[in-house]
Short mmCIF file of C-alpha atoms and ligand atoms in Angstrom, two decimals:
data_model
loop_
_atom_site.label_atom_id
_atom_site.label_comp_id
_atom_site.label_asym_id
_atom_site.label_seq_id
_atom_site.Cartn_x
_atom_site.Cartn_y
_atom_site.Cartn_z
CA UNK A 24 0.00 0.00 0.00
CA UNK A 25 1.36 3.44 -1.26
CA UNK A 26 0.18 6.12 1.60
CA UNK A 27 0.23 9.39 1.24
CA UNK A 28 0.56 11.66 5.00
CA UNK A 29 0.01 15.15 4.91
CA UNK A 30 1.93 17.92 8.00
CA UNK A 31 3.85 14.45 8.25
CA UNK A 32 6.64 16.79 9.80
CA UNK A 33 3.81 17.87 12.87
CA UNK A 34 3.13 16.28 16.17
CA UNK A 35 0.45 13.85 15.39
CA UNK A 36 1.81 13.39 11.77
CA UNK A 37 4.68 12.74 12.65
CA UNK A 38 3.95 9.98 15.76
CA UNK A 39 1.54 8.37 12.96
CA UNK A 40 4.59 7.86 10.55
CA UNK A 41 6.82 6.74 13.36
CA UNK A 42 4.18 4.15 14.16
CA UNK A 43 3.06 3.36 11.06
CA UNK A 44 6.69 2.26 10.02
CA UNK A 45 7.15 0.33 12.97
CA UNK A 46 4.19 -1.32 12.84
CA UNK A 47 3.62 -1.79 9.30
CA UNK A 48 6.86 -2.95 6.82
CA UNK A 49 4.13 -3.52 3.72
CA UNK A 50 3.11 0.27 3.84
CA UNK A 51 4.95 3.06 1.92
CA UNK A 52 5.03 6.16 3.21
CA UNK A 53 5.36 9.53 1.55
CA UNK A 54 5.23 12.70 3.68
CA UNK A 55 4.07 16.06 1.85
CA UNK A 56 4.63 18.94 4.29
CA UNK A 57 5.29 22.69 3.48
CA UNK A 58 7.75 22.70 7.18
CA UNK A 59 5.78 25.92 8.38
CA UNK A 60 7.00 27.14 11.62
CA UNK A 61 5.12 23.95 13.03
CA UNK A 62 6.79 21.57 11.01
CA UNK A 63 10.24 19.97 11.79
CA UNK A 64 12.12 17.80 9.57
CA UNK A 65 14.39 16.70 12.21
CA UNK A 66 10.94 14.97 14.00
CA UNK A 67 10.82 12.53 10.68
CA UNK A 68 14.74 11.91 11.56
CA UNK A 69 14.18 8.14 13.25
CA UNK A 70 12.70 6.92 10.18
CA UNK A 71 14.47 9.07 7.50
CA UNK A 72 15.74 5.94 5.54
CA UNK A 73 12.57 4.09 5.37
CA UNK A 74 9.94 7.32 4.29
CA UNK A 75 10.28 9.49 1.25
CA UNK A 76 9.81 13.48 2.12
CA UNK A 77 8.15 15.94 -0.28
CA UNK A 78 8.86 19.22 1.02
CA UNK A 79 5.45 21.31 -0.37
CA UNK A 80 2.55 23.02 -0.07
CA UNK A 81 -0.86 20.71 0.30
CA UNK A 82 -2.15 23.84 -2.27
CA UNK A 83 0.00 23.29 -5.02
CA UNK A 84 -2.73 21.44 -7.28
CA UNK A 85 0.02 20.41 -9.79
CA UNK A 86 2.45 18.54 -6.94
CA UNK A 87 -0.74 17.14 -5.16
CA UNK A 88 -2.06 15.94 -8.27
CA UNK A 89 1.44 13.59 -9.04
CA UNK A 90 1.68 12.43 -5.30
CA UNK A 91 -1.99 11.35 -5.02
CA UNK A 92 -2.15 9.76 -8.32
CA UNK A 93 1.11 7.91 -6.98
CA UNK A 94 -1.25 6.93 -3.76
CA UNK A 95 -3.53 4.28 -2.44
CA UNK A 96 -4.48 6.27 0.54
CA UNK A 97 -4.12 9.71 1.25
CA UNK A 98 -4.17 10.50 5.39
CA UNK A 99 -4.63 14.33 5.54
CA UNK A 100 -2.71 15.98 9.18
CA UNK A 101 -1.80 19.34 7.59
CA UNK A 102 -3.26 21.82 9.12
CA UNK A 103 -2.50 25.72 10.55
CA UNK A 104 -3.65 24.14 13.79
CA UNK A 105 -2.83 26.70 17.01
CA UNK A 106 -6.10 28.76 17.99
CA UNK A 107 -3.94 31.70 19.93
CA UNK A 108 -2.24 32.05 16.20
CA UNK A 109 -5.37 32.06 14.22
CA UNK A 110 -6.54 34.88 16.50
CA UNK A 111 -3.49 36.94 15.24
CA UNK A 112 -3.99 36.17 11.58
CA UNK A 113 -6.35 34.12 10.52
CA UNK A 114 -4.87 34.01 6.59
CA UNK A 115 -3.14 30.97 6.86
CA UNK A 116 -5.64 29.09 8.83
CA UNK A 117 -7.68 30.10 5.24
CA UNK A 118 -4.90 29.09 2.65
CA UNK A 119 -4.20 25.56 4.49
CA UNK A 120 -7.40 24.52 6.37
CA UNK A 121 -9.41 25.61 3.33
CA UNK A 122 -7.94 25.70 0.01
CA UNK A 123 -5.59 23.34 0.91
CA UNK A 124 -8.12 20.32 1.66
CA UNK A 125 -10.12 21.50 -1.36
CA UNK A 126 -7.16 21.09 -3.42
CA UNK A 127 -6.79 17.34 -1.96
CA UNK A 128 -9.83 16.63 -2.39
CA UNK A 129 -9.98 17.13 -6.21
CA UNK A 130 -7.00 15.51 -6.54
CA UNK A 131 -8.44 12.08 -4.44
CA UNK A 132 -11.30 12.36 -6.77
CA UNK A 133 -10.02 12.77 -9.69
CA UNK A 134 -8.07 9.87 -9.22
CA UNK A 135 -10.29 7.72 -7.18
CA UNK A 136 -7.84 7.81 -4.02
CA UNK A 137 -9.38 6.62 -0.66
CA UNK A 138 -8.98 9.83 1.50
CA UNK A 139 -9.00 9.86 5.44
CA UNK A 140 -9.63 13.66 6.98
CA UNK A 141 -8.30 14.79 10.20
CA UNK A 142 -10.57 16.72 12.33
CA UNK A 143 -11.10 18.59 15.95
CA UNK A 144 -13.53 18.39 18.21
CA UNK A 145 -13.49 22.35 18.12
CA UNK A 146 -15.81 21.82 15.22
CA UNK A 147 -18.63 21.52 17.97
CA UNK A 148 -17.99 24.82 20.04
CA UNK A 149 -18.01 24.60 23.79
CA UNK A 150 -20.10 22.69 26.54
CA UNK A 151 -20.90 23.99 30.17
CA UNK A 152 -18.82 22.64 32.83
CA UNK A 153 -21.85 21.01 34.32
CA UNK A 154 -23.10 19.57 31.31
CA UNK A 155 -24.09 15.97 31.23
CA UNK A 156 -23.84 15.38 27.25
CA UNK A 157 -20.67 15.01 25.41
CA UNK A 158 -20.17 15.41 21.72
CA UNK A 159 -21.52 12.83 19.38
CA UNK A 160 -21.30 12.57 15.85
CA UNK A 161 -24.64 14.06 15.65
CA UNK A 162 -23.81 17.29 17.68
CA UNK A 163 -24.14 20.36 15.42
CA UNK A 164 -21.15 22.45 13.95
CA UNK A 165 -20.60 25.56 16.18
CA UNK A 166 -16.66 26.83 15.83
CA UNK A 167 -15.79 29.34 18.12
CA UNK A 168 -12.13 30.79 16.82
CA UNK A 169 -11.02 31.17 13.23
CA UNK A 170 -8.97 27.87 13.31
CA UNK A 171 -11.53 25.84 14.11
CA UNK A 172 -14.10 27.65 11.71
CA UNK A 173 -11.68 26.66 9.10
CA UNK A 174 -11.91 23.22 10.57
CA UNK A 175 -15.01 22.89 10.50
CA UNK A 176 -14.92 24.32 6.53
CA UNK A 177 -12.80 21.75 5.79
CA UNK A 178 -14.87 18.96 7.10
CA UNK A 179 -18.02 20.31 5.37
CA UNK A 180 -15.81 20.33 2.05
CA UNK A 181 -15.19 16.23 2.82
CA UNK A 182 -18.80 15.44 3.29
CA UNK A 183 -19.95 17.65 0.42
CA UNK A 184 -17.14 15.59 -1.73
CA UNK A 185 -18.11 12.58 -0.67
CA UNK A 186 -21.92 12.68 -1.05
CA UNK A 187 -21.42 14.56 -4.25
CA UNK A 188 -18.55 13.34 -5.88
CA UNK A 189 -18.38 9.63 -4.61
CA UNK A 190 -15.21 10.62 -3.05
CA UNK A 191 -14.20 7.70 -0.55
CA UNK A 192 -13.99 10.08 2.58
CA UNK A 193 -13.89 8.87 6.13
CA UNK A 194 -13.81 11.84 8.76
CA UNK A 195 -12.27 11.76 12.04
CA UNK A 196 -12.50 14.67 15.11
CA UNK A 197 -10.39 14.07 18.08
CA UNK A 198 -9.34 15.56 21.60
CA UNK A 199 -6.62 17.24 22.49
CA UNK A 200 -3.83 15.24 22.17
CA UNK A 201 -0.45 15.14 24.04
CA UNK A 202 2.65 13.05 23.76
CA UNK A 203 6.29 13.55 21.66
CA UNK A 204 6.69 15.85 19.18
CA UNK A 205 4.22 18.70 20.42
CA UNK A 206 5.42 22.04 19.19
CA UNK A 207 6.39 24.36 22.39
CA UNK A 208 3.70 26.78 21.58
CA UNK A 209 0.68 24.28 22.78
CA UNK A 210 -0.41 23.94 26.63
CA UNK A 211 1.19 21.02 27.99
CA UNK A 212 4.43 21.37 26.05
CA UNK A 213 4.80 25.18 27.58
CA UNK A 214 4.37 24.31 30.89
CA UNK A 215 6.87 21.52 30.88
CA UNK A 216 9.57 23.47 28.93
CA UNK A 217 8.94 26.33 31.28
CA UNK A 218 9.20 24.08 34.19
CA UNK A 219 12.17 22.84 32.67
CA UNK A 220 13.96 26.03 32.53
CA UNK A 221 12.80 27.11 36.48
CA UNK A 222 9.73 29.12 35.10
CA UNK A 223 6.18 28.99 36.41
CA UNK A 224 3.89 27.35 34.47
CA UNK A 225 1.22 30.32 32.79
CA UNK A 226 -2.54 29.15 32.76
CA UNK A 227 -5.16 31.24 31.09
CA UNK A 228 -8.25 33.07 32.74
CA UNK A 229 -9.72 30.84 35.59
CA UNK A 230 -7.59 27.75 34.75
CA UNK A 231 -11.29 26.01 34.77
CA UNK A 232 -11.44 25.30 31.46
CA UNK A 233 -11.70 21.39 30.64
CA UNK A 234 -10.19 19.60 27.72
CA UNK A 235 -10.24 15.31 26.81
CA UNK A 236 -6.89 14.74 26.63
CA UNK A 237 -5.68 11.75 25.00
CA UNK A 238 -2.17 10.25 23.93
CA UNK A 239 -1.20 10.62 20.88
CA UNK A 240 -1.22 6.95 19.97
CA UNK A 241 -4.06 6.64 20.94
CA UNK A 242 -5.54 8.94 18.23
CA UNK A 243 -3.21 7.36 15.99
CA UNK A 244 -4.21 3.67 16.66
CA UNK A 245 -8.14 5.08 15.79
CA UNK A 246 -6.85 6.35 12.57
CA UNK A 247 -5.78 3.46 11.21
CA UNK A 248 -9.00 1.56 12.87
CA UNK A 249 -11.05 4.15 10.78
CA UNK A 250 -8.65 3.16 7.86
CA UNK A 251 -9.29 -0.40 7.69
CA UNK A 252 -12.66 -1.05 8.67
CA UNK A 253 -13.86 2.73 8.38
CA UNK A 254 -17.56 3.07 6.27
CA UNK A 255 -17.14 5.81 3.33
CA UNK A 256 -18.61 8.76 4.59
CA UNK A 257 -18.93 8.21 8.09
CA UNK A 258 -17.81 10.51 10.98
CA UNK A 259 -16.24 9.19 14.31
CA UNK A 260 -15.36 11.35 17.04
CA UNK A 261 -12.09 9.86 18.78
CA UNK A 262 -11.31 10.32 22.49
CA UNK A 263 -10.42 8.77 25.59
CA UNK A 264 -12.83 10.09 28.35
CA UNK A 265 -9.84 12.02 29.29
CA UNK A 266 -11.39 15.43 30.64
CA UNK A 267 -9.27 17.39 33.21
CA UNK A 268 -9.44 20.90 33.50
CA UNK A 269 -6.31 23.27 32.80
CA UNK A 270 -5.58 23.67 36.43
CA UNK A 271 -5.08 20.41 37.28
CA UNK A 272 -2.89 19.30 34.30
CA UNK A 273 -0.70 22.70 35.92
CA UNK A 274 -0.84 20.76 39.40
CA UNK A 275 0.15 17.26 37.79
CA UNK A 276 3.10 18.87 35.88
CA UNK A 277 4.00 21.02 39.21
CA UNK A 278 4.14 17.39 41.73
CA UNK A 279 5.95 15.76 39.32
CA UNK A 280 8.46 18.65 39.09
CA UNK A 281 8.71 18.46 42.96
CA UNK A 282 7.49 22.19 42.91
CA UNK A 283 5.00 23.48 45.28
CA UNK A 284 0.97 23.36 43.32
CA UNK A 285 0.22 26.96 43.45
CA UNK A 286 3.34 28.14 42.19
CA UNK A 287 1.75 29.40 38.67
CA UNK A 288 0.75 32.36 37.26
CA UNK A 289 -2.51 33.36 35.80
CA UNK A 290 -2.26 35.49 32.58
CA UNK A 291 -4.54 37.35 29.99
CA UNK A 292 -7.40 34.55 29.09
CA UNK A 293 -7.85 33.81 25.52
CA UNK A 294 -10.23 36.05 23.58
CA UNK A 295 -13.55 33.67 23.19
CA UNK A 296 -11.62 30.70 25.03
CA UNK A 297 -13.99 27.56 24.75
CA UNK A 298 -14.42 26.19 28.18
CA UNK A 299 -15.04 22.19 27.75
CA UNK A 300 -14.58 19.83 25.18
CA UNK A 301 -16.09 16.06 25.74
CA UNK A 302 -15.82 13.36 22.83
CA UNK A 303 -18.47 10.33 23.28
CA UNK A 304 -16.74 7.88 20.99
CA UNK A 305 -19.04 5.46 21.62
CA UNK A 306 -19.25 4.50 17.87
CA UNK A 307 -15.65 3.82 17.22
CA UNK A 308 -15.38 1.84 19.97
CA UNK A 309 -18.82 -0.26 19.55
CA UNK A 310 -18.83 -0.35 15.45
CA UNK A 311 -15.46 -0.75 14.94
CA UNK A 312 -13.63 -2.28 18.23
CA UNK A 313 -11.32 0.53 18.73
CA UNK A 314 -10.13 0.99 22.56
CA UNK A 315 -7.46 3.33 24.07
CA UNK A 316 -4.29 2.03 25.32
CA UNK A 317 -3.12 4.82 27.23
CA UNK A 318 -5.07 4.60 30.63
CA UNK A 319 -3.73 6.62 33.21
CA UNK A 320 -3.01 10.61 31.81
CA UNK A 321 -0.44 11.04 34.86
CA UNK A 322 1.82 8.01 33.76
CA UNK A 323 1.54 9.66 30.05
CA UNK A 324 2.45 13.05 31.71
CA UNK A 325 5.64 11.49 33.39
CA UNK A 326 6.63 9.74 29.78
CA UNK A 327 5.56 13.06 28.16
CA UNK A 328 8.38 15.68 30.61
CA UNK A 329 10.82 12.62 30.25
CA UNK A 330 10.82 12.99 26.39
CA UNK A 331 11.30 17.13 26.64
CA UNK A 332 14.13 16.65 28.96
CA UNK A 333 15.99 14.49 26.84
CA UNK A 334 15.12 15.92 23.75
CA UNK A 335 16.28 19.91 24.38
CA UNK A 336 17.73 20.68 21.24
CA UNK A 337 14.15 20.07 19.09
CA UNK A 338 12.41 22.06 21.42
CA UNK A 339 14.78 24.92 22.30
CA UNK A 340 14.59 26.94 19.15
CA UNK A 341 10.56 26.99 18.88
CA UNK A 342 10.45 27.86 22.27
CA UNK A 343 12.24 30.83 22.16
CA UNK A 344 10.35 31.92 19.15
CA UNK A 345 6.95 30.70 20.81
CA UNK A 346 7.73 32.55 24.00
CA UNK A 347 8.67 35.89 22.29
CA UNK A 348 4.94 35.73 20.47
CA UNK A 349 3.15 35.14 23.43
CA UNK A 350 5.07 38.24 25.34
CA UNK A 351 3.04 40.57 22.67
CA UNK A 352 -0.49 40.06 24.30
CA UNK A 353 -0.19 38.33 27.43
CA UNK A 354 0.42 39.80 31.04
CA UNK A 355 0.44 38.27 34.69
CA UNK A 356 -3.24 38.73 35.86
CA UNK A 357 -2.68 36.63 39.17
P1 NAD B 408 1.04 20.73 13.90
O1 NAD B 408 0.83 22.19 13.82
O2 NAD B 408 1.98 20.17 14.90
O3 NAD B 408 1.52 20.17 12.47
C1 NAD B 408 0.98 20.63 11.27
C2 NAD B 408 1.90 20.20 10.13
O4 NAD B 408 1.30 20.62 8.89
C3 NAD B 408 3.29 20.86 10.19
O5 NAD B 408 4.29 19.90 9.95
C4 NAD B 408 3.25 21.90 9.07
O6 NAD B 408 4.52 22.15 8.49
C5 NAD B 408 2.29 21.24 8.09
N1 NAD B 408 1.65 22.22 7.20
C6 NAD B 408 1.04 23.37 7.56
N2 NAD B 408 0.59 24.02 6.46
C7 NAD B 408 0.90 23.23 5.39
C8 NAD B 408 0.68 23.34 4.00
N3 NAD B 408 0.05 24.41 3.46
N4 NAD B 408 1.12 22.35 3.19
C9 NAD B 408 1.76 21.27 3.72
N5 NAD B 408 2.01 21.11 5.03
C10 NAD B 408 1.58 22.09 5.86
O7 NAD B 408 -0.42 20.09 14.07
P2 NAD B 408 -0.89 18.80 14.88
O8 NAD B 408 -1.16 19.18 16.27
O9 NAD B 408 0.02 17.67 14.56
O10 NAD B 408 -2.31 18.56 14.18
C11 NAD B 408 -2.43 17.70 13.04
C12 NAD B 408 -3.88 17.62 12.63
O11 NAD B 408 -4.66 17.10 13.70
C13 NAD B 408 -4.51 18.97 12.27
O12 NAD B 408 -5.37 18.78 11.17
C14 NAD B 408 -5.30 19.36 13.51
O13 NAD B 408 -6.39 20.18 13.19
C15 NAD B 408 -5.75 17.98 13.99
N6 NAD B 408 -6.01 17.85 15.43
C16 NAD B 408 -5.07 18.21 16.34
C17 NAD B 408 -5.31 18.02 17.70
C18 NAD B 408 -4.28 18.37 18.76
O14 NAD B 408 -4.56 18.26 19.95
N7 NAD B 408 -3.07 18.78 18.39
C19 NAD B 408 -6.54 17.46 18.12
C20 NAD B 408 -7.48 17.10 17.14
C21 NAD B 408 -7.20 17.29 15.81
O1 TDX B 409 -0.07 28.79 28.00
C1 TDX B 409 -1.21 28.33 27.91
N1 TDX B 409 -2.03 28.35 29.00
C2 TDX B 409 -3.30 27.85 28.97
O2 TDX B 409 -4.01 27.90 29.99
C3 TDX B 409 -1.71 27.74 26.68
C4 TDX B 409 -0.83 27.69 25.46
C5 TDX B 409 -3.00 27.23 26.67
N2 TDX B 409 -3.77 27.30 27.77
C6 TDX B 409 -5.12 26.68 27.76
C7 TDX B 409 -6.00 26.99 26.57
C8 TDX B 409 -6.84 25.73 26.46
O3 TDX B 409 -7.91 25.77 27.39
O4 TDX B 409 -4.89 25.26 27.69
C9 TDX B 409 -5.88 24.61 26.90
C10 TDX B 409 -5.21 23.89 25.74
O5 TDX B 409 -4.66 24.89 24.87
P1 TDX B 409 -3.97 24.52 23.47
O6 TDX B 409 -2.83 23.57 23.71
O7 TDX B 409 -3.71 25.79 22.74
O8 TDX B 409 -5.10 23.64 22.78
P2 TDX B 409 -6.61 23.95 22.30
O9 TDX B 409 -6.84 25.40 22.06
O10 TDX B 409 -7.53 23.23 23.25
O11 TDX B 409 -6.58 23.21 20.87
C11 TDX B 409 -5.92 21.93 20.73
O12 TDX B 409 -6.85 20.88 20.72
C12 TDX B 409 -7.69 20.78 19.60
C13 TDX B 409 -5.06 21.90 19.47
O13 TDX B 409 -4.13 22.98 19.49
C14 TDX B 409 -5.92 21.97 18.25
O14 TDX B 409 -5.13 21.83 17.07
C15 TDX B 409 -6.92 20.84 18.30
O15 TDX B 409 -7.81 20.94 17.24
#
């Protein structure tokens, strides 16, 4: 099987070719990524010898055109994918969320390539910390920030290709992941690099807010599920009843830092910060057999600071760059 992986250079794209290689010596892999500020060749470096690397932009209809028509299966990661940047400028989030996945998706169906879409729960806007329901396939699309408008877009494109056009689309949304590879710029990566370097970690508004995390193989193990035994056109939401709010991933990361749990700083909240995201994945797990492996979120944490200490120099450089963006808008509150 020829597979094509798009932002194969990016945290989850990356973890999925690492895996995928490891796991499966009949697939070839081809990574198309345009190495944004997000992407990082030297993340593709443990399997360098065994992937070929198109360096490129996923809206360049001629090079997408040769690459998918080279394909089986096209797995799309590439994304402008940080909400604080999308706030900034949303342009990108446009350009890469939008035309970009348009521009795959003509190419899958104008060559009849089986195409798998990576999505966000974001799509579905926020719940209420007290609410009972979680997100199901069937929730409605209500994107809060410009990234995951252009999220949701892009999904919208897929199921208007597929109904339309035949195109054989699965869809995926998922948590918030965590694990290797995460660029600095994203919440638990900051708070262990600034831990790392003697800082205090930084939460935003209240620290109330609630995400689902799950490990990043985890989300990749789904994909492939969806892959395999996936129905064309079908949705499934991918998590790992994960939900802790921002605080307490602060306090985990503090304890296992041996630092004391209130020694954090509250800073300027995000404008229109969604306060909880909950996935119900009920029908990946009952219609297709999928199940997490990743149990216990503080034993991921531990694996998770033990991969940024011993992996400085691909984190340093972002950092610095992350850190000197976030200095433009945010101030101590508390
Ligand atoms: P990331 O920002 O770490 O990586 C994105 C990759 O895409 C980078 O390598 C970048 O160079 C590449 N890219 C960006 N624009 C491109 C373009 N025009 N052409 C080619 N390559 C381009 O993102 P991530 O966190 O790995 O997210 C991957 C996907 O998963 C995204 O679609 C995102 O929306 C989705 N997702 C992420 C999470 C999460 O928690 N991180 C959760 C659910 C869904
Ligand atoms: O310094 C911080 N302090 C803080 O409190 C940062 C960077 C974030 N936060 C909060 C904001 C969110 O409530 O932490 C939470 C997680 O923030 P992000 O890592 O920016 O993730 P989020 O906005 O939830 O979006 C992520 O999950 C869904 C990914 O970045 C998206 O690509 C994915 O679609």
């Amino acid at each position: 099987m020829r597979l094509l992986v798009t932002g194969g250079a990016g945290f989850i794209g990356a973890n999925f070719v690492h895996r995928t290689v490891a796991e499966r010596p009949d697939v070839a892999v081809t990574v198309l990524d345009a190495l944004t500020y997000a992407g990082n060749r030297r993340s593709l470096d443990p399997v360098a010898d065994r992937i070929e690397f198109v360096h490129g932009d996923i809206a360049d209809s001629a090079l997408v055109n040769g690459l998918v028509a080279a394909s089986d299966a096209v797995v799309h990661f590439a994304a402008e994918s940080h909400n604080d940047n999308s706030l900034t400028d949303p342009t990108p989030f446009l350009h890469t969320n939008v035309m970009g996945t348009f521009t795959l998706l003509e190419a899958v169906r104008a060559h009849d390539v089986r195409y798998h879409h990576i999505s966000t729960d974001e799509v579905y806007g926020d719940l209420e910390l007290d609410d009972p329901q979680r997100f199901t396939e069937s929730t409605p699309y209500n994107p809060s920030s410009p990234y995951s408008a252009t999220k949701a877009s892009s999904d919208l494109l897929v199921r208007a290709w597929a109904r339309s056009f035949g195109v054989r689309a699965t869809l995926s949304n998922c948590s918030n992941n965590y694990g290797p590879y995460q660029h600095a710029e994203k919440f638990i990566p900051r708070q262990i690099t600034n831990l790392i370097d003697g800082l205090r970690p930084r939460l935003y508004g209240s620290g109330k807010n609630v995400r689902d995390w799950i490990h990043v193989d985890d989300h990749n193990s789904a994909v492939w599920t969806i892959l395999e035994k996936g129905s064309i056109g079908q949705t499934y939401l991918i998590g790992a009843d994960g939900e802790v709010d921002n605080r307490t991933v602060v306090e985990t990361l503090l304890e296992l830092f041996g630092r004391n749990a209130d020694d954090l700083d509250f800073v300027t909240d995000r404008p229109g910060h969604d306060l909880r995201y909950a996935i119900d994945s009920t029908r990946l797990r009952t219609e297709l057999g999928w199940t997490p492996q990743y149990g216990d979120f503080r034993r991921g944490l531990e694996a998770t600071v033990r991969w940024y200490r011993d992996n400085e120099p691909w984190w340093r450089a972002q950092k610095e760059s992350a850190e000197k963006t976030y200095a433009a808008t945010e101030s101590v509150i508390g």
